[in-house]
Amino acid sequence: MHTEHMDKEALILVSGGIDSMACVHFMKCLGYSIRGIFINYGQASYEEEFRAVGKIQSHFNIEVDLVTISSGRKLGPGELIGRNALLISSALFSGNIKKGLVVIGVHAGTPYYDCSEAFIERMKNVVEEYSNGLVTLSAPFLDWDKGKVYKYFTNEALPLGITYSCESGTLPPCGTCASCLDRSKLEC
């Protein structure tokens, strides 16, 4: 494990899914001091995601902060315009990070603007400006597609059974939302 980054913290947005769990492992392997942040923004999947985040927290023995933002309504599956901007801004605002990285597990291959390189670059500039250059935004899987993230996940022998990915928040998972379809394509 590298130690040159131990003076810096990685505040990782965790959702309980494959991407965020892979991010925790990836950044830990790079030698970062890891802390997670889970944002409850009214998503339908909140309860199951929160349960999975607790399991990820235990698996890696990391601290995870819970931040609740209320829109006064429960949000369903599908694209939520501005979601990743909200998550990144909330992490910067509520994450109590003085120096280091805010990390998000977005990957290539999605049609959403807030998973694009252009979006990440713009948000990186915002994060750096607000923190006087002491904090930056990292998206280590930005050039990887979901298949490559999943291959990394399995090659590192991370426990798939503790993750949860269903935008509807149902048990069993709905099988029809984008997250469920991704898992189906990956045969996981």
XYZ file of N, CA and C in Angstrom:
564
model
N 0.849 -1.197 0.000
C 0.000 0.000 0.000
C 0.879 1.239 0.000
N 0.559 2.168 -0.856
C 1.306 3.424 -0.937
C 0.977 4.291 0.272
N 1.952 5.065 0.719
C 1.723 5.917 1.887
C 1.799 7.402 1.573
N 2.133 7.756 0.334
C 2.307 9.182 0.039
C 1.018 9.981 0.147
N -0.142 9.333 0.163
C -1.415 10.041 0.224
C -2.032 10.036 1.626
N -1.376 9.432 2.597
C -1.997 9.281 3.914
C -2.243 10.616 4.602
N -1.538 11.660 4.178
C -1.794 12.971 4.761
C -3.061 13.578 4.182
N -3.615 12.951 3.165
C -4.827 13.442 2.529
C -5.968 12.477 2.779
N -7.125 13.059 2.838
C -8.324 12.278 3.065
C -9.101 12.131 1.770
N -9.715 10.979 1.600
C -10.646 10.771 0.494
C -12.035 10.631 1.109
N -12.878 11.597 0.847
C -14.272 11.560 1.285
C -15.060 10.986 0.119
N -15.532 9.761 0.279
C -16.137 9.032 -0.827
C -17.652 9.013 -0.693
N -18.322 9.405 -1.767
C -19.779 9.311 -1.823
C -20.130 7.836 -1.967
N -20.767 7.279 -0.942
C -21.137 5.862 -0.975
C -22.648 5.730 -1.087
N -23.062 4.813 -1.956
C -24.488 4.594 -2.174
C -24.906 3.171 -1.852
N -23.936 2.315 -1.577
C -24.240 0.918 -1.308
C -24.094 0.032 -2.524
N -23.763 0.613 -3.680
C -23.649 -0.162 -4.906
C -22.222 -0.565 -5.236
N -22.098 -1.255 -6.358
C -20.814 -1.771 -6.828
C -19.804 -0.646 -7.049
N -20.228 0.426 -7.714
C -19.293 1.506 -8.065
C -18.706 2.178 -6.832
N -19.561 2.506 -5.868
C -19.039 3.212 -4.691
C -18.200 2.287 -3.815
N -18.573 0.994 -3.733
C -17.755 0.063 -2.956
C -16.396 -0.128 -3.626
N -16.399 -0.226 -4.953
C -15.136 -0.342 -5.684
C -14.277 0.902 -5.466
N -14.913 2.072 -5.403
C -14.188 3.329 -5.147
C -13.509 3.309 -3.780
N -14.221 2.851 -2.777
C -13.636 2.774 -1.435
C -12.383 1.906 -1.479
N -12.500 0.736 -2.073
C -11.366 -0.184 -2.150
C -10.210 0.424 -2.958
N -10.532 0.997 -4.106
C -9.535 1.583 -5.002
C -8.741 2.676 -4.293
N -9.440 3.590 -3.646
C -8.769 4.705 -2.979
C -7.989 4.226 -1.753
N -8.507 3.221 -1.083
C -7.792 2.653 0.061
C -6.476 2.026 -0.417
N -6.526 1.344 -1.560
C -5.316 0.737 -2.123
C -4.292 1.785 -2.558
N -4.755 2.984 -2.874
C -3.833 4.077 -3.218
C -3.238 4.736 -1.976
N -3.688 4.316 -0.803
C -3.109 4.824 0.430
C -3.829 5.983 1.071
N -5.012 6.290 0.598
C -5.769 7.399 1.185
C -6.424 6.994 2.497
N -6.548 7.953 3.379
C -7.363 7.810 4.583
C -8.810 7.980 4.122
N -9.634 6.971 4.354
C -10.977 6.918 3.776
C -12.044 7.291 4.797
N -12.966 8.115 4.329
C -14.201 8.394 5.063
C -15.312 8.412 4.031
N -16.447 7.868 4.393
C -17.574 7.846 3.474
C -18.621 8.873 3.857
N -19.455 9.214 2.887
C -20.602 10.076 3.141
C -21.762 9.526 2.312
N -22.888 9.332 2.976
C -24.098 8.836 2.318
C -25.134 9.941 2.371
N -25.665 10.294 1.216
C -26.637 11.376 1.123
C -28.028 10.789 0.920
N -28.920 11.071 1.851
C -30.338 10.730 1.696
C -31.012 11.966 1.123
N -31.341 11.912 -0.161
C -31.964 13.051 -0.829
C -33.423 12.762 -1.181
N -33.997 11.736 -0.537
C -35.385 11.379 -0.794
C -35.545 10.290 -1.830
N -34.453 9.595 -2.159
C -34.509 8.532 -3.148
C -35.343 7.361 -2.623
N -36.077 6.721 -3.529
C -36.924 5.584 -3.165
C -36.097 4.446 -2.577
N -34.856 4.349 -2.977
C -33.987 3.252 -2.554
C -33.236 3.530 -1.256
N -33.569 4.613 -0.572
C -32.816 5.039 0.611
C -32.612 3.913 1.630
N -33.675 3.241 2.042
C -33.555 2.256 3.129
C -32.607 1.120 2.773
N -32.768 0.559 1.583
C -31.904 -0.557 1.180
C -30.477 -0.088 0.915
N -30.331 1.086 0.331
C -28.989 1.644 0.122
C -28.296 1.868 1.463
N -29.017 2.424 2.420
C -28.434 2.713 3.729
C -27.998 1.426 4.426
N -28.801 0.377 4.278
C -28.433 -0.927 4.843
C -27.130 -1.429 4.208
N -27.044 -1.325 2.883
C -25.838 -1.771 2.176
C -24.624 -0.922 2.564
N -24.822 0.375 2.715
C -23.728 1.260 3.130
C -23.196 0.831 4.498
N -24.086 0.449 5.405
C -23.658 -0.037 6.719
C -22.782 -1.275 6.611
N -23.116 -2.156 5.683
C -22.314 -3.368 5.472
C -20.954 -3.024 4.863
N -20.948 -2.075 3.945
C -19.683 -1.629 3.346
C -18.816 -0.951 4.404
N -19.447 -0.159 5.244
C -18.746 0.502 6.350
C -18.072 -0.537 7.238
N -18.800 -1.589 7.593
C -18.237 -2.653 8.433
C -17.129 -3.412 7.709
N -17.344 -3.708 6.443
C -16.351 -4.466 5.668
C -15.000 -3.748 5.635
N -15.025 -2.452 5.427
C -13.783 -1.681 5.315
C -13.371 -1.013 6.624
N -14.214 -1.115 7.638
C -13.953 -0.475 8.925
C -13.668 1.022 8.736
N -14.635 1.697 8.096
C -14.510 3.131 7.847
C -15.674 3.870 8.493
N -15.465 5.143 8.701
C -16.531 6.018 9.192
C -17.363 6.465 7.993
N -18.684 6.463 8.151
C -19.575 6.972 7.105
C -20.553 7.943 7.747
N -20.567 9.162 7.238
C -21.510 10.172 7.709
C -22.797 10.081 6.903
N -23.919 10.317 7.567
C -25.224 10.368 6.907
C -25.669 11.817 6.841
N -26.008 12.266 5.647
C -26.531 13.615 5.444
C -27.908 13.472 4.819
N -28.894 14.146 5.404
C -30.253 14.106 4.870
C -30.624 15.469 4.312
N -31.082 15.450 3.078
C -31.561 16.650 2.399
C -32.999 16.359 2.004
N -33.911 17.192 2.419
C -35.314 16.909 2.140
C -35.862 17.789 1.030
N -36.447 17.134 0.048
C -37.161 17.866 -0.999
C -38.659 17.829 -0.716
N -39.036 17.113 0.339
C -40.441 16.993 0.697
C -41.182 15.947 -0.110
N -40.452 15.215 -0.940
C -41.095 14.158 -1.716
C -40.126 13.009 -1.916
N -40.677 11.841 -2.219
C -39.863 10.668 -2.482
C -39.606 10.590 -3.981
N -38.361 10.428 -4.355
C -37.970 10.419 -5.759
C -37.876 8.992 -6.267
N -38.418 8.747 -7.426
C -38.443 7.411 -8.004
C -37.244 7.113 -8.878
N -37.332 6.008 -9.619
C -36.225 5.590 -10.478
C -36.075 6.483 -11.705
N -34.921 6.350 -12.356
C -34.656 7.112 -13.575
C -33.678 8.236 -13.321
N -33.390 8.977 -14.371
C -32.448 10.087 -14.265
C -33.044 11.205 -13.426
N -32.269 11.691 -12.498
C -32.651 12.837 -11.676
C -31.702 13.970 -12.044
N -32.216 14.940 -12.777
C -31.386 16.043 -13.266
C -30.707 16.744 -12.084
N -29.392 16.857 -12.161
C -28.632 17.556 -11.133
C -28.256 16.722 -9.923
N -28.565 15.430 -9.933
C -28.312 14.586 -8.760
C -26.840 14.571 -8.365
N -25.943 14.304 -9.303
C -24.528 14.233 -8.935
C -23.976 15.587 -8.509
N -24.487 16.668 -9.080
C -24.084 18.005 -8.622
C -24.525 18.204 -7.178
N -25.737 17.768 -6.857
C -26.240 17.851 -5.480
C -25.374 17.020 -4.537
N -25.040 15.797 -4.947
C -24.237 14.917 -4.093
C -22.848 15.498 -3.840
N -22.206 15.970 -4.887
C -20.857 16.536 -4.751
C -20.892 17.796 -3.892
N -21.832 18.675 -4.149
C -21.952 19.910 -3.362
C -22.265 19.598 -1.907
N -23.123 18.628 -1.675
C -23.469 18.236 -0.303
C -22.269 17.658 0.426
N -21.468 16.867 -0.277
C -20.261 16.308 0.336
C -19.293 17.419 0.715
N -19.126 18.384 -0.167
C -18.231 19.509 0.121
C -18.759 20.334 1.288
N -20.058 20.577 1.297
C -20.692 21.397 2.329
C -20.766 20.683 3.678
N -21.154 19.420 3.666
C -21.439 18.696 4.913
C -20.352 17.726 5.335
N -19.385 17.477 4.458
C -18.404 16.432 4.711
C -17.268 16.784 5.627
N -17.149 18.048 6.007
C -16.100 18.473 6.924
C -14.721 18.011 6.447
N -14.438 18.236 5.189
C -13.131 17.879 4.637
C -12.319 19.159 4.449
N -11.115 19.155 4.981
C -10.250 20.339 4.929
C -9.216 20.254 3.809
N -8.779 19.019 3.510
C -7.738 18.807 2.515
C -7.907 17.401 1.962
N -7.860 17.261 0.656
C -7.955 15.936 0.066
C -8.918 15.881 -1.100
N -9.653 14.784 -1.166
C -10.512 14.517 -2.311
C -11.956 14.263 -1.910
N -12.861 14.721 -2.734
C -14.235 14.233 -2.732
C -14.273 13.269 -3.908
N -14.694 12.025 -3.657
C -14.618 10.976 -4.670
C -16.016 10.476 -5.015
N -16.269 10.346 -6.311
C -17.550 9.842 -6.796
C -17.287 8.706 -7.788
N -18.113 7.694 -7.738
C -17.902 6.488 -8.540
C -18.559 6.480 -9.901
N -18.663 7.620 -10.557
C -19.251 7.625 -11.899
C -18.320 6.908 -12.872
N -18.909 6.346 -13.916
C -18.139 5.625 -14.920
C -18.646 5.968 -16.309
N -17.866 5.613 -17.311
C -18.228 5.862 -18.711
C -19.369 4.939 -19.127
N -19.989 5.301 -20.235
C -20.997 4.425 -20.813
C -22.422 4.722 -20.405
N -22.637 5.813 -19.672
C -24.006 6.192 -19.332
C -24.363 7.445 -20.132
N -25.637 7.621 -20.435
C -26.035 8.787 -21.223
C -26.216 10.055 -20.389
N -26.039 9.964 -19.081
C -26.321 11.092 -18.199
C -25.197 12.129 -18.249
N -25.568 13.391 -18.394
C -24.580 14.468 -18.423
C -23.735 14.473 -17.154
N -24.374 14.220 -15.998
C -23.612 14.315 -14.749
C -22.728 13.095 -14.475
N -22.518 12.286 -15.510
C -21.516 11.223 -15.465
C -20.457 11.449 -16.550
N -20.489 12.618 -17.166
C -19.582 12.913 -18.282
C -18.285 13.562 -17.804
N -17.276 13.475 -18.658
C -15.993 14.112 -18.359
C -16.156 15.627 -18.235
N -16.983 16.223 -19.094
C -17.209 17.676 -19.044
C -17.817 18.083 -17.702
N -18.787 17.326 -17.234
C -19.412 17.626 -15.946
C -18.396 17.510 -14.814
N -17.649 16.423 -14.795
C -16.670 16.205 -13.717
C -15.633 17.325 -13.724
N -15.158 17.740 -14.881
C -14.184 18.840 -14.957
C -14.776 20.136 -14.410
N -16.013 20.434 -14.768
C -16.656 21.658 -14.266
C -16.825 21.603 -12.750
N -17.287 20.466 -12.251
C -17.484 20.336 -10.804
C -16.149 20.333 -10.062
N -15.123 19.771 -10.682
C -13.787 19.786 -10.079
C -13.328 21.229 -9.887
N -13.551 22.064 -10.895
C -13.194 23.484 -10.783
C -13.964 24.158 -9.656
N -15.246 23.872 -9.542
C -16.076 24.452 -8.477
C -15.551 24.029 -7.107
N -15.297 22.729 -6.935
C -14.802 22.217 -5.650
C -13.475 22.884 -5.297
N -12.567 22.974 -6.252
C -11.258 23.579 -5.993
C -11.371 25.062 -5.663
N -12.253 25.768 -6.354
C -12.429 27.194 -6.068
C -13.014 27.419 -4.680
N -14.017 26.640 -4.314
C -14.627 26.800 -2.992
C -13.676 26.442 -1.860
N -12.728 25.542 -2.117
C -11.828 25.087 -1.054
C -10.441 25.714 -1.142
N -10.296 26.748 -1.957
C -8.990 27.385 -2.150
C -7.918 26.386 -2.580
N -8.325 25.401 -3.377
C -7.386 24.427 -3.908
C -6.990 23.320 -2.961
N -7.567 23.283 -1.772
C -7.199 22.248 -0.803
C -7.963 20.947 -1.008
N -9.103 21.037 -1.651
C -9.924 19.854 -1.933
C -10.161 19.814 -3.434
N -10.131 18.612 -3.990
C -10.456 18.454 -5.403
C -11.431 17.295 -5.570
N -12.002 17.197 -6.731
C -12.949 16.139 -7.050
C -12.224 15.051 -7.825
N -12.483 13.811 -7.462
C -11.889 12.676 -8.157
C -12.993 11.720 -8.593
N -12.884 11.248 -9.819
C -13.782 10.224 -10.363
C -12.887 9.164 -11.003
N -12.324 8.265 -10.187
C -11.295 7.354 -10.690
C -11.758 6.397 -11.783
N -13.060 6.187 -11.912
C -13.566 5.254 -12.921
C -14.173 5.968 -14.128
N -13.918 7.245 -14.270
C -14.531 8.043 -15.335
C -14.261 7.480 -16.733
N -13.094 6.878 -16.937
C -12.746 6.308 -18.244
C -13.065 4.816 -18.350
N -13.620 4.240 -17.299
C -13.968 2.820 -17.299
C -15.453 2.670 -17.573
N -15.838 1.644 -18.321
C -17.262 1.351 -18.440
C -17.670 0.456 -17.268
N -18.954 0.202 -17.149
C -19.467 -0.583 -16.020
C -18.824 -1.972 -15.977
N -18.605 -2.564 -17.149
C -17.975 -3.880 -17.202
C -16.579 -3.880 -16.598
N -15.816 -2.830 -16.862
C -14.457 -2.743 -16.312
C -14.501 -2.517 -14.797
N -15.449 -1.703 -14.332
C -15.603 -1.504 -12.883
C -15.949 -2.837 -12.225
N -16.876 -3.565 -12.832
C -17.286 -4.856 -12.270
C -16.137 -5.861 -12.307
N -15.342 -5.855 -13.376
C -14.186 -6.755 -13.452
C -13.193 -6.433 -12.337
N -12.943 -5.146 -12.113
C -12.074 -4.738 -11.006
C -12.648 -5.248 -9.682
N -13.942 -5.054 -9.497
C -14.646 -5.469 -8.278
C -14.441 -6.962 -8.030
N -14.665 -7.778 -9.059
C -14.545 -9.233 -8.887
C -13.086 -9.669 -8.767
N -12.188 -9.040 -9.541
C -10.761 -9.387 -9.441
C -10.208 -9.100 -8.048
N -10.758 -8.081 -7.400
C -10.320 -7.731 -6.049
C -11.066 -8.531 -4.982
N -11.925 -9.445 -5.412
C -12.690 -10.336 -4.525
C -13.544 -9.567 -3.517
N -14.142 -8.479 -3.975
C -15.039 -7.715 -3.106
C -16.379 -8.447 -3.020
N -17.029 -8.410 -1.865
C -18.263 -9.178 -1.664
C -19.499 -8.518 -2.298
N -19.933 -9.052 -3.410
C -21.081 -8.527 -4.140
C -22.353 -8.565 -3.298
N -22.489 -9.581 -2.470
C -23.709 -9.789 -1.691
C -24.036 -8.694 -0.693
N -23.082 -7.841 -0.368
C -23.392 -6.765 0.587
C -23.793 -5.479 -0.123
N -23.742 -5.471 -1.463
C -24.122 -4.275 -2.217
C -25.606 -4.304 -2.555
N -26.122 -3.142 -2.907
C -27.521 -3.026 -3.334
C -27.596 -1.997 -4.447
N -28.288 -2.355 -5.527
C -28.443 -1.439 -6.659
C -29.816 -1.629 -7.284
N -30.790 -0.898 -6.813
C -32.113 -0.877 -7.436
C -32.718 0.486 -7.152
N -33.000 1.231 -8.204
C -33.511 2.590 -8.041
C -34.912 2.632 -7.441
N -35.636 1.516 -7.528
C -36.990 1.460 -6.968
C -36.979 1.197 -5.470
N -35.874 0.663 -4.967
C -35.750 0.413 -3.537
C -36.501 -0.806 -3.051
N -36.772 -1.753 -3.931
C -37.570 -2.917 -3.551
C -36.694 -4.115 -3.212
N -37.283 -5.019 -2.454
C -36.693 -6.334 -2.198
C -37.739 -7.363 -2.573
N -37.473 -8.249 -3.494
C -36.250 -8.272 -4.295
C -36.195 -7.059 -5.219
N -35.015 -6.774 -5.764
C -34.897 -5.644 -6.688
C -35.882 -5.769 -7.851
N -36.308 -4.640 -8.383
C -37.377 -4.596 -9.393
C -37.043 -5.316 -10.688
N -35.765 -5.298 -11.079
C -35.364 -5.962 -12.310
C -35.557 -5.132 -13.563
N -36.153 -3.942 -13.451
C -36.452 -3.147 -14.647
C -35.772 -1.779 -14.684
N -35.308 -1.265 -13.564
C -34.652 0.048 -13.565
C -33.262 -0.082 -14.194
N -32.637 1.045 -14.491
C -31.316 1.046 -15.136
C -30.275 0.296 -14.307
N -30.310 0.452 -12.985
C -29.335 -0.232 -12.126
C -29.528 -1.740 -12.163
N -30.779 -2.181 -12.110
C -31.063 -3.621 -12.188
C -30.660 -4.180 -13.552
N -30.924 -3.428 -14.611
C -30.550 -3.884 -15.953
C -29.036 -3.979 -16.098
N -28.298 -3.034 -15.494
C -26.832 -3.116 -15.489
C -26.371 -4.402 -14.823
N -26.934 -4.696 -13.660
C -26.532 -5.904 -12.933
C -26.881 -7.153 -13.733
N -28.013 -7.124 -14.400
C -28.427 -8.260 -15.221
C -27.447 -8.483 -16.376
N -27.038 -7.407 -17.039
C -26.074 -7.502 -18.143
C -24.738 -8.058 -17.664
N -24.372 -7.703 -16.444
C -23.101 -8.166 -15.882
C -23.215 -9.567 -15.297
N -24.446 -10.077 -15.245
C -24.741 -11.398 -14.673
C -24.301 -11.478 -13.223
N -24.658 -10.439 -12.476
C -24.328 -10.450 -11.051
C -25.584 -10.320 -10.211
